[in-house]
Amino acid sequence: MAGLLAHSAGLSSEQAEALARAGVTSVCDALLVASVDSTATRAPSALGVVHADALKRLVEHCAPALVPADVLWVRRKAKACMVRTCTELDALMGGGVMTGEVLELAGRSGSGKTWLCLATCAHVALELRAHALFVDTGANFCARAFLEECSRVARALDLPDEQVAPALRRVRVVRVSDADEVAALLEHVRAARAAKADAWYSRLALVVVDSPALALMPLLARGNAGHAWIVTISRALRALTHCNLAVVVTNHLVGAEVALREGLIEDSARLALGSSWRAVSDMRVYLDAARPSGATLAAAPTAPCTAWLERSHRSGPREGSVRRAVAARRAPASDCQ
Amino acid sequence: MEQPGELRFDRASDLLERHRTRLRTGCARMDEVLGGGLLDRGITEIAGEASAGKTQLALQLIFQVQLPRSEGGLQGGALFLHAEGGEAPVKRLRQIGSAFARRWSSAGATVDRLCDNVFIDRIETADLLMNALRYRVPTLLATRAVRLVVIDSIAALFRTHLDDDLPRRSELLHAIAAEMQALSDRMHVAFVVLNQITDSVDTPDTPDAACTAVPAVSKRAALGLAWSHCVNTRLLLSRAQARPFAPPRLQPQLAQLGGALAEQQPRPGARVELRTMRVVLSPCVEQRSCEYVIDADGVRDATDDETAHG
């Protein structure tokens, strides 16, 4: 029995040695002995009663039992909760983003990505009364704008104004400047969440990263190194979803200036984080402030996205759209003096 | 739980007070549109065609930043990094400085004292800008209370980069932006970056319209979409609506009342060009626009007369 395996399964060294003495030296042995133990009803076990538990844990670690879909569904429903973004986008996504999912908001600068991130944080803080973490790579978090957004969400939810101030205390902002810090921070959050020691992280429901692309872009020109960073950060984000957290990330649209001049805008604009990043998100929404369709759902496990794509092409400017929501919901910043 | 590295976790409620500070532009209407003024952190881009007034606004900000915080300044000097061809606009700087000193003479402002807090440096290439941001600017910021760095203009530095060198150009642009953001965080300095604009052709949305309609030509800031994500605020200046100033009808009577009063008004036939500032991108205010005028004293609000009769 490899000591490393026994250690990762959480066995003590005595347990590992006892298993080795009983002839269990590999995973195959463990599985075999376990199956003989469970099928042979009266036969005395090759291992003592004390070590049957160790064997069971080892088997669960090496070959976890398959879980039926309905059991998974019940488990997930018991744990997961719905995080809302804004009315129009929620309708598009089938209710919002669940904890355990990654929502990606892609769009040009000024299309409302950061605003939607703020709106989602506000919903978490006010509606779920849970905590949210805003990872700010581009210094785009404005507390004044977030206060306005919280006030607006509170009005929409018919909550008294007194609830806005506590909501602001539930949201924390971290300013990070490079990919290294983003990766370190995400791992820190995952570890803190798994340790269950810090009450703040136990009530965390949402992590917003606005935007990973800004931290990664300086590295992308370096070929493989940039690619490795994309994979590192996308895995760190996926790891957060396994801790029952909702994750919202933004992605940029970039395009060469040459193409802009030739009028090939839509065709040439592409996602800043492209194919290696694609696997990160469960849902991707394209935001477009200039086009009438407003938002397009491009990939989603919960909603039939192709149907929407067709509808979005046909819909005229009078259809409900996120673009209009962005325009209408941004209250004038008169008290920003 | 140990925090990773030097990262700070701030509550949104604690940031409210810190995010209240603004650098006023000196035009009441412009400040109103901007939600009180420019941000005192991060990168603010001022884009516009040639002679839209980008440099003029930047020069005015160089003096505004020296005001005490109660008056909408940041209580610090300014660094002007000149990257356009030709001489740095020192003459115009003193001209605007004189008008500014007159306005604040009660506070003891003189044009010499104001200009003492302005540092001017010449930058020839993008690589030199990167070097300056890494070494020279931090040294200056450490020894002098500089709260504003103006780069005039970022597009001029990349004009020499050929289109086939895009990856290198993009890497350098992002590195420069990251360096500015890091400096802004560390040394509490605001960056104002001037940018040029290029014409671009917008294709209409629907296929039907694409066949018949003439594509609209719109103005876009240079350096492309990737750069647009690096800036926090983007202001677009234009003089597209520049019109000659038509004197109001009361003018003859006013002239009879006294020469002094008439001198306040522009002479009949004189051109007062109304210019427009539009907020294209901002983390805290919606997209709005306002009109302004540039005269000998700098950038100011358009008066009601000019807006109505212009």
XYZ file of C-alpha atoms in Angstrom:
647
model
C 0.000 0.000 0.000
C 1.515 3.253 -1.037
C 1.807 5.458 2.024
C 0.775 8.461 -0.006
C -2.529 6.896 -0.999
C -3.301 5.868 2.568
C -2.455 9.358 3.715
C -4.675 11.043 1.143
C -7.538 8.735 2.119
C -7.098 9.952 5.688
C -5.805 6.680 7.191
C -3.381 6.611 10.097
C -0.051 4.852 9.642
C -1.118 1.978 11.937
C -4.216 1.414 9.839
C -2.115 1.419 6.688
C 0.307 -1.081 8.214
C -2.531 -3.338 9.390
C -3.972 -3.343 5.891
C -0.566 -4.209 4.469
C -0.208 -7.109 6.963
C -3.586 -8.439 5.849
C -2.256 -8.583 2.298
C -3.888 -5.403 1.021
C -1.013 -3.766 -0.826
C -2.737 -2.156 -3.793
C -6.006 -0.533 -4.737
C -7.019 -3.718 -6.553
C -6.471 -5.732 -3.367
C -8.535 -3.280 -1.378
C -11.441 -3.408 -3.819
C -11.254 -7.205 -3.973
C -11.194 -7.663 -0.196
C -14.007 -5.158 0.219
C -16.224 -6.920 -2.310
C -15.502 -10.336 -0.720
C -16.300 -8.849 2.692
C -19.604 -7.431 1.581
C -20.738 -10.525 -0.337
C -19.565 -13.254 2.076
C -22.223 -13.043 4.734
C -20.875 -15.239 7.508
C -17.265 -15.754 6.541
C -14.897 -14.165 9.043
C -13.351 -11.042 7.666
C -9.704 -11.118 6.699
C -9.354 -7.917 8.681
C -10.365 -7.134 12.203
C -13.507 -5.099 12.874
C -11.439 -2.046 13.721
C -9.821 -2.014 10.319
C -12.964 -2.667 8.331
C -13.683 1.036 8.699
C -10.235 1.919 7.322
C -10.834 -0.362 4.367
C -14.208 1.222 3.723
C -12.716 4.694 3.684
C -9.952 3.607 1.376
C -12.419 2.125 -1.072
C -14.627 5.230 -0.958
C -11.592 7.325 -1.656
C -10.264 5.237 -4.539
C -13.530 4.238 -6.143
C -16.443 6.346 -4.962
C -19.825 4.740 -5.468
C -21.851 5.967 -8.418
C -24.655 8.285 -7.354
C -28.001 8.073 -9.143
C -29.151 11.256 -10.865
C -32.190 11.723 -8.662
C -30.104 11.525 -5.493
C -27.666 14.052 -6.996
C -30.561 16.334 -7.821
C -31.973 16.195 -4.314
C -28.523 16.814 -2.823
C -27.921 19.737 -5.119
C -31.314 21.279 -4.461
C -30.702 21.055 -0.733
C -27.419 22.937 -1.023
C -27.639 25.241 -3.992
C -29.370 28.562 -4.018
C -30.243 30.947 -6.807
C -28.290 34.170 -7.185
C -30.146 36.820 -9.157
C -28.535 39.339 -11.481
C -31.142 41.573 -13.086
C -34.713 40.850 -14.119
C -34.165 40.627 -17.868
C -31.019 38.547 -17.694
C -32.532 36.243 -15.066
C -35.423 35.552 -17.398
C -32.927 34.762 -20.118
C -30.929 32.389 -17.927
C -33.899 30.662 -16.369
C -33.924 32.359 -12.978
C -30.354 33.437 -12.351
C -27.078 31.755 -11.606
C -27.037 28.841 -9.144
C -24.298 28.382 -6.594
C -21.908 25.888 -8.097
C -22.090 27.564 -11.489
C -19.902 30.027 -13.353
C -21.555 32.837 -15.278
C -19.422 34.644 -17.812
C -20.367 38.147 -18.952
C -18.669 39.047 -22.208
C -18.827 42.366 -23.974
C -17.060 45.494 -25.100
C -16.029 48.174 -22.690
C -19.073 50.143 -21.640
C -21.547 47.316 -22.318
C -22.477 47.009 -18.649
C -20.355 44.087 -17.439
C -19.165 45.753 -14.246
C -22.637 47.116 -13.579
C -24.112 43.605 -13.766
C -21.407 42.383 -11.374
C -22.418 45.101 -8.906
C -26.083 44.224 -9.346
C -25.379 40.567 -8.613
C -23.414 41.456 -5.469
C -26.283 43.687 -4.365
C -28.796 40.868 -4.818
C -26.639 38.461 -2.797
C -26.195 40.962 0.019
C -29.821 42.100 0.156
C -31.902 39.148 -0.977
C -29.894 36.188 0.334
C -28.249 38.227 3.107
C -25.114 36.316 2.260
C -21.601 37.541 1.630
C -19.989 38.378 -1.685
C -16.377 38.886 -2.691
C -15.543 41.294 -5.508
C -12.117 40.639 -7.022
C -11.171 43.862 -8.781
C -8.324 43.617 -11.287
C -8.886 46.907 -13.114
C -9.759 49.321 -10.292
C -13.303 49.493 -11.633
C -15.154 48.982 -8.365
C -16.777 52.249 -7.341
C -18.338 52.138 -3.895
C -20.610 55.074 -4.766
C -22.009 53.208 -7.754
C -22.469 50.106 -5.613
C -24.372 52.104 -3.004
C -26.733 53.357 -5.704
C -27.165 49.848 -7.034
C -27.931 48.482 -3.570
C -30.504 51.220 -3.001
C -32.131 50.398 -6.326
C -32.240 46.656 -5.606
C -33.636 47.358 -2.126
C -36.421 49.447 -3.655
C -37.152 46.709 -6.192
C -37.340 44.105 -3.414
C -39.471 46.386 -1.195
C -36.829 46.393 1.503
C -36.457 49.374 3.837
C -33.528 51.718 3.253
C -31.982 50.709 6.579
C -30.993 47.369 5.051
C -28.668 48.984 2.511
C -25.901 49.862 4.981
C -25.588 46.309 6.395
C -25.644 44.987 2.833
C -22.617 47.097 2.001
C -20.788 45.577 4.933
C -21.452 42.076 3.600
C -19.516 42.701 0.402
C -15.741 42.735 0.416
C -13.515 44.088 -2.309
C -10.000 42.927 -3.067
C -7.837 44.856 -5.476
C -5.443 42.527 -7.296
C -2.991 43.521 -9.975
C -1.694 40.400 -11.675
C -2.484 36.777 -12.481
C -0.285 35.566 -9.667
C -2.357 37.431 -7.108
C -5.625 36.279 -8.665
C -4.550 32.640 -8.422
C -3.316 33.071 -4.840
C -6.525 34.801 -3.831
C -8.827 32.181 -5.384
C -6.887 29.394 -3.675
C -7.090 31.307 -0.393
C -10.860 31.599 -0.714
C -11.212 27.904 -1.561
C -9.045 26.850 1.386
C -10.815 29.193 3.806
C -14.183 27.937 2.624
C -13.137 24.299 2.958
C -11.629 24.853 6.429
C -14.984 26.194 7.709
C -13.091 28.096 10.413
C -13.889 31.646 9.334
C -17.540 32.577 9.678
C -17.266 35.177 6.929
C -16.342 32.536 4.357
C -19.048 30.178 5.550
C -21.667 32.743 4.562
C -19.995 33.503 1.260
C -22.252 32.804 -1.702
C -20.721 34.677 -4.605
C -17.268 35.430 -5.962
C -17.037 38.031 -8.731
C -13.836 38.390 -10.739
C -13.886 41.572 -12.845
C -11.974 40.817 -14.918
C -9.590 37.885 -15.257
C -8.692 39.020 -18.773
C -7.115 42.230 -17.541
C -4.748 40.292 -15.291
C -4.029 37.708 -17.962
C -3.659 39.949 -21.021
C -0.049 41.021 -20.365
C 0.877 37.318 -20.276
C -1.008 36.178 -23.350
C 1.575 37.457 -25.810
C 4.062 35.055 -24.260
C 2.548 31.960 -25.830
C 2.590 28.871 -23.638
C 3.198 30.742 -20.394
C 0.038 32.766 -20.955
C -1.885 29.633 -21.815
C -0.684 27.979 -18.611
C -1.949 30.940 -16.599
C -5.365 30.748 -18.236
C -5.596 27.070 -17.296
C -4.397 27.765 -13.736
C -6.972 30.474 -13.117
C -9.800 28.641 -14.807
C -9.129 25.567 -12.644
C -9.022 27.751 -9.538
C -12.422 29.191 -10.519
C -13.879 25.731 -11.115
C -12.546 24.667 -7.700
C -14.637 27.456 -6.132
C -17.799 26.043 -7.687
C -17.123 22.737 -5.928
C -17.385 24.661 -2.634
C -20.973 25.583 -3.528
C -20.128 29.144 -4.564
C -21.597 31.058 -7.466
C -18.916 32.633 -9.626
C -19.364 35.561 -12.002
C -16.487 36.449 -14.314
C -16.247 39.009 -17.089
C -14.551 38.623 -20.433
C -13.566 41.275 -22.941
C -14.161 41.563 -26.615
C -11.011 42.515 -28.457
C -10.325 43.150 -32.099
C -7.623 44.591 -34.245
C -7.780 48.238 -35.178
C -7.232 47.335 -38.810
C -10.461 45.412 -38.839
C -12.311 48.298 -37.210
C -11.232 50.595 -39.984
C -12.456 48.185 -42.632
C -15.842 47.883 -40.978
C -15.503 44.205 -40.092
C -16.470 44.904 -36.518
C -18.709 42.021 -35.582
C -16.650 39.383 -37.348
C -13.298 40.454 -36.067
C -14.212 41.116 -32.445
C -13.387 38.036 -30.453
C -13.158 37.055 -26.823
C -9.977 38.167 -25.109
C -9.759 34.832 -23.340
C -10.600 32.409 -26.082
C -10.677 28.681 -26.557
C -8.598 27.649 -23.543
C -10.929 29.664 -21.340
C -14.114 28.295 -22.873
C -14.499 25.411 -20.435
C -14.666 27.720 -17.411
C -18.193 28.996 -17.676
C -21.466 27.162 -17.378
C -23.227 30.106 -18.939
C -21.885 32.809 -21.177
C -23.797 35.965 -21.947
C -22.780 38.429 -24.622
C -23.693 41.961 -23.666
C -23.961 44.563 -26.360
C -24.954 48.106 -25.604
C -25.046 49.092 -29.265
C -27.194 46.334 -30.739
C -30.935 46.056 -30.224
C -30.853 42.473 -28.965
C -28.900 43.614 -25.910
C -27.840 40.306 -24.474
C -27.330 36.920 -26.037
C -27.067 33.711 -24.080
C -24.399 31.677 -25.817
C -23.934 28.641 -23.614
C -26.029 27.376 -20.734
C -26.802 24.032 -19.116
C -30.138 25.156 -17.736
C -31.772 27.061 -20.562
C -32.126 26.163 -24.236
C -29.726 28.709 -25.641
C -30.158 28.113 -29.369
C -33.810 29.043 -29.140
C -32.871 32.326 -27.618
C -30.182 32.967 -30.188
C -32.726 32.786 -32.960
C -35.142 34.956 -31.099
C -32.480 37.510 -30.368
C -31.710 37.882 -34.040
C -35.310 38.529 -34.909
C -36.245 40.675 -31.980
C -36.565 44.353 -32.637
C -35.505 47.181 -30.395
C -38.832 47.096 -28.570
C -38.148 43.688 -27.027
C -37.036 43.598 -23.409
C -33.296 43.727 -23.410
C -30.446 44.030 -21.038
C -29.266 47.060 -22.911
C -32.346 48.927 -21.867
C -32.017 47.588 -18.373
C -28.515 48.981 -18.185
C -29.670 52.357 -19.410
C -32.671 52.527 -17.122
C -31.134 51.142 -13.972
C -28.147 53.386 -13.880
C -29.507 56.098 -11.649
C -27.982 59.545 -12.113
C -24.990 59.953 -9.842
C -26.060 63.292 -8.486
C -25.032 62.528 -4.910
C -21.507 61.586 -5.955
C -20.272 65.098 -5.210
C -7.184 32.638 8.406
C -3.998 34.028 6.920
C -4.435 36.458 4.075
C -2.481 35.796 0.917
C 0.424 38.165 0.406
C -0.288 41.849 0.661
C -3.888 41.669 -0.520
C -6.354 43.836 1.343
C -9.942 42.852 1.886
C -12.003 46.013 2.134
C -15.640 46.136 3.024
C -17.645 47.994 0.409
C -18.980 50.221 3.201
C -15.431 51.229 4.172
C -14.622 52.202 0.587
C -17.514 54.672 0.383
C -15.574 57.520 1.937
C -12.421 56.789 -0.041
C -14.307 56.673 -3.332
C -15.898 60.049 -2.681
C -12.823 62.094 -3.652
C -12.963 63.693 -7.075
C -10.743 66.013 -9.046
C -12.897 68.880 -10.295
C -12.346 70.018 -13.859
C -13.196 73.660 -13.215
C -16.385 73.536 -15.294
C -19.461 73.103 -13.137
C -21.487 71.363 -15.822
C -18.685 68.988 -16.751
C -18.252 68.089 -13.084
C -21.958 67.455 -12.754
C -21.923 65.060 -15.708
C -18.875 63.308 -14.261
C -20.515 62.900 -10.863
C -18.355 65.513 -9.152
C -15.225 65.357 -11.269
C -12.582 62.926 -12.432
C -11.648 59.922 -10.320
C -8.587 60.470 -8.155
C -7.279 56.994 -9.027
C -6.893 54.754 -12.041
C -6.696 55.835 -15.657
C -8.936 58.484 -17.190
C -8.730 58.693 -20.945
C -9.579 61.902 -22.787
C -10.093 61.088 -26.445
C -10.883 63.476 -29.232
C -9.933 64.680 -32.671
C -7.133 67.185 -33.181
C -8.018 70.608 -31.727
C -10.982 69.276 -29.748
C -9.351 70.657 -26.632
C -7.761 67.569 -25.096
C -4.499 69.269 -24.194
C -6.296 72.394 -22.987
C -8.410 70.375 -20.580
C -5.334 68.467 -19.414
C -3.422 71.711 -18.786
C -6.343 73.055 -16.783
C -6.393 69.850 -14.703
C -2.691 70.397 -13.965
C -3.691 73.564 -12.080
C -6.958 72.231 -10.663
C -5.078 69.377 -8.973
C -3.093 71.915 -6.936
C -6.201 73.251 -5.202
C -6.941 72.148 -1.633
C -9.276 69.191 -1.289
C -12.074 71.451 -0.054
C -11.986 73.211 -3.439
C -12.010 70.018 -5.469
C -8.273 69.598 -5.960
C -5.967 66.880 -4.726
C -3.414 69.127 -3.003
C -0.521 68.053 -5.177
C 1.553 68.872 -8.208
C 1.374 67.381 -11.664
C 3.657 65.646 -14.119
C 3.144 66.286 -17.827
C 4.637 63.647 -20.121
C 4.817 65.146 -23.576
C 4.815 62.624 -26.400
C 3.368 64.562 -29.334
C 5.687 66.007 -31.940
C 6.814 69.589 -31.470
C 7.446 71.575 -28.337
C 5.661 70.974 -25.071
C 2.821 73.537 -24.714
C 4.663 75.599 -22.094
C 3.404 78.938 -23.373
C -0.213 77.842 -23.205
C 0.450 76.339 -19.780
C 1.544 79.748 -18.458
C -1.392 81.435 -20.181
C -3.921 79.170 -18.512
C -1.884 79.391 -15.308
C -2.131 83.192 -15.293
C -5.903 83.091 -15.664
C -6.067 80.433 -12.961
C -3.868 82.518 -10.637
C -6.168 85.523 -11.151
C -9.163 83.421 -10.211
C -7.455 82.128 -7.044
C -5.408 85.223 -6.196
C -7.222 85.537 -2.850
C -5.692 82.193 -1.867
C -2.233 83.502 -2.710
C -1.857 81.790 -6.066
C 0.674 83.230 -8.497
C 1.506 81.812 -11.879
C 5.117 81.162 -10.842
C 4.142 79.284 -7.720
C 1.622 77.268 -9.695
C 4.114 76.369 -12.416
C 6.698 75.348 -9.808
C 4.516 72.338 -9.057
C 4.357 71.244 -12.687
C 6.990 68.853 -13.997
C 7.371 68.383 -17.715
C 9.151 65.518 -19.368
C 9.490 64.422 -22.952
C 8.787 60.834 -23.977
C 9.757 59.662 -27.452
C 8.661 56.039 -27.669
C 6.405 53.553 -25.927
C 9.410 51.718 -24.527
C 10.687 54.936 -23.001
C 7.282 55.530 -21.433
C 7.463 52.057 -19.897
C 10.920 52.845 -18.516
C 9.741 56.185 -17.171
C 6.765 54.562 -15.424
C 9.035 51.927 -13.896
C 11.902 54.101 -12.687
C 11.722 57.872 -13.175
C 8.083 58.519 -12.283
C 8.155 56.534 -8.988
C 11.279 58.471 -7.966
C 9.550 61.762 -8.651
C 6.375 60.639 -6.887
C 8.398 59.574 -3.853
C 10.076 62.961 -3.446
C 7.385 65.390 -4.591
C 3.699 65.505 -3.788
C 2.531 64.765 -7.325
C -1.103 63.664 -7.585
C -1.672 63.774 -11.336
C 0.262 62.396 -14.290
C -0.795 63.488 -17.782
C 0.363 61.613 -20.878
C -0.102 63.607 -24.109
C -0.728 61.422 -26.016
C -0.636 57.647 -25.792
C -1.626 57.226 -29.441
C 1.375 59.252 -30.599
C 3.662 56.713 -28.969
C 2.135 53.817 -30.837
C 1.835 55.550 -34.181
C 5.208 54.223 -35.194
C 4.268 50.641 -34.361
C 3.310 48.890 -37.541
C 0.160 46.847 -37.819
C 2.021 43.589 -38.343
C 3.632 44.042 -34.949
C 0.290 43.722 -33.157
C 1.170 41.108 -30.497
C 4.164 43.109 -29.343
C 2.142 46.328 -29.387
C -0.689 44.746 -27.453
C 1.687 43.343 -24.841
C 3.351 46.727 -24.390
C -0.011 48.529 -24.110
C -1.192 46.140 -21.427
C 2.103 46.347 -19.585
C 1.909 50.163 -19.610
C -1.680 50.087 -18.354
C -0.795 47.597 -15.614
C 2.163 49.732 -14.550
C -0.043 52.842 -14.383
C -2.648 51.024 -12.303
C 0.013 49.709 -9.938
C 1.521 53.195 -9.536
C -1.916 54.666 -8.979
C -2.589 52.151 -6.207
C 0.794 52.513 -4.559
C 1.416 56.254 -4.801
C -2.195 57.576 -4.876
C -1.792 59.334 -8.182
C -4.377 59.779 -10.922
C -3.467 59.192 -14.565
C -4.989 61.237 -17.356
C -4.121 59.797 -20.749
C -4.926 61.658 -23.945
C -5.835 59.632 -27.003
C -6.648 60.342 -30.599
C -9.642 59.059 -32.476
C -10.047 57.219 -35.727
C -13.017 57.051 -38.036
C -14.721 53.726 -38.212
C -17.587 52.514 -40.304
C -20.529 51.062 -38.428
C -22.383 48.336 -40.253
C -26.134 48.539 -39.690
C -27.672 45.845 -37.517
C -30.272 44.211 -39.701
C -29.402 42.566 -43.009
C -32.126 44.553 -44.836
C -30.743 47.865 -43.746
C -27.224 46.819 -44.682
C -28.169 46.697 -48.368
C -29.684 50.145 -48.612
C -28.379 52.342 -45.839
C -25.117 54.205 -46.113
C -22.897 53.012 -43.261
C -22.548 55.634 -40.596
C -19.051 56.853 -39.882
C -18.446 57.083 -36.172
C -15.514 58.276 -34.139
C -13.703 55.751 -32.016
C -10.746 56.208 -29.744
C -7.528 54.902 -31.233
C -5.614 51.833 -30.031
C -8.512 49.449 -30.355
C -10.816 47.451 -28.140
C -8.110 45.858 -26.019
C -6.932 49.250 -24.776
C -10.496 50.356 -24.082
C -10.705 47.732 -21.326
C -7.563 49.081 -19.660
C -8.942 52.556 -18.950
C -11.408 53.220 -16.138
C -13.071 56.299 -17.585
C -13.220 57.419 -21.201
C -14.284 60.935 -22.161
C -14.841 61.844 -25.785
C -14.327 65.466 -26.763
C -15.589 66.769 -30.084
C -16.174 70.048 -31.843
C -18.534 68.596 -34.379
C -21.262 70.968 -33.256
C -19.057 74.027 -33.524
C -21.174 76.924 -34.747
C -20.478 80.641 -35.138
C -21.741 82.714 -32.272
C -24.779 84.755 -33.261
C -25.055 87.756 -30.943
C -28.280 88.047 -28.992
C -30.717 90.768 -30.096
C -30.138 92.870 -27.029
C -26.590 93.494 -28.117
C -27.007 97.056 -29.608
C -28.763 98.386 -26.512
C -26.164 96.823 -24.289
C -23.438 98.436 -26.330
C -25.050 101.844 -25.778
C -25.201 101.287 -22.050
C -21.456 101.133 -21.764
C -18.407 99.889 -23.531
C -17.253 97.832 -20.560
C -20.377 95.746 -20.537
C -20.211 95.177 -24.268
C -16.627 93.984 -23.990
C -17.795 91.110 -21.837
C -19.787 89.817 -24.775
C -18.090 88.313 -27.801
C -18.046 90.707 -30.734
C -20.760 90.148 -33.337
C -19.510 87.694 -35.880
C -16.828 86.322 -33.570
C -16.846 82.537 -33.517
C -17.532 80.865 -30.227
C -17.193 77.202 -30.816
C -19.338 74.990 -28.681
C -17.641 71.722 -27.991
C -19.121 68.578 -26.521
C -17.783 66.296 -23.865
C -19.342 62.845 -23.695
C -18.797 60.226 -21.009
C -18.362 57.036 -23.020
C -17.190 54.741 -20.274
C -17.258 55.161 -16.538
C -17.369 52.883 -13.516
C -19.630 55.250 -11.601
C -21.730 57.519 -13.816
C -24.035 56.923 -16.736
C -23.268 58.016 -20.279
C -24.107 61.697 -20.548
C -22.695 64.710 -22.310
C -22.328 68.442 -21.831
C -21.137 71.449 -23.801
C -18.117 73.567 -23.055
C -16.132 76.427 -24.549
C -12.398 77.031 -24.803
C -11.201 80.610 -24.543
C -7.957 82.350 -23.676
C -8.358 81.461 -19.990
C -8.856 77.762 -20.536
C -11.870 75.464 -20.534
C -15.152 76.813 -19.194
C -18.876 76.076 -19.252
C -20.910 77.232 -22.188
C -23.105 80.139 -21.092
C -26.835 79.950 -21.666
C -26.558 82.564 -24.423
C -24.037 80.509 -26.310
C -26.055 77.339 -25.931
C -29.300 79.005 -26.988
C -28.142 81.221 -29.829
C -25.148 79.267 -31.014
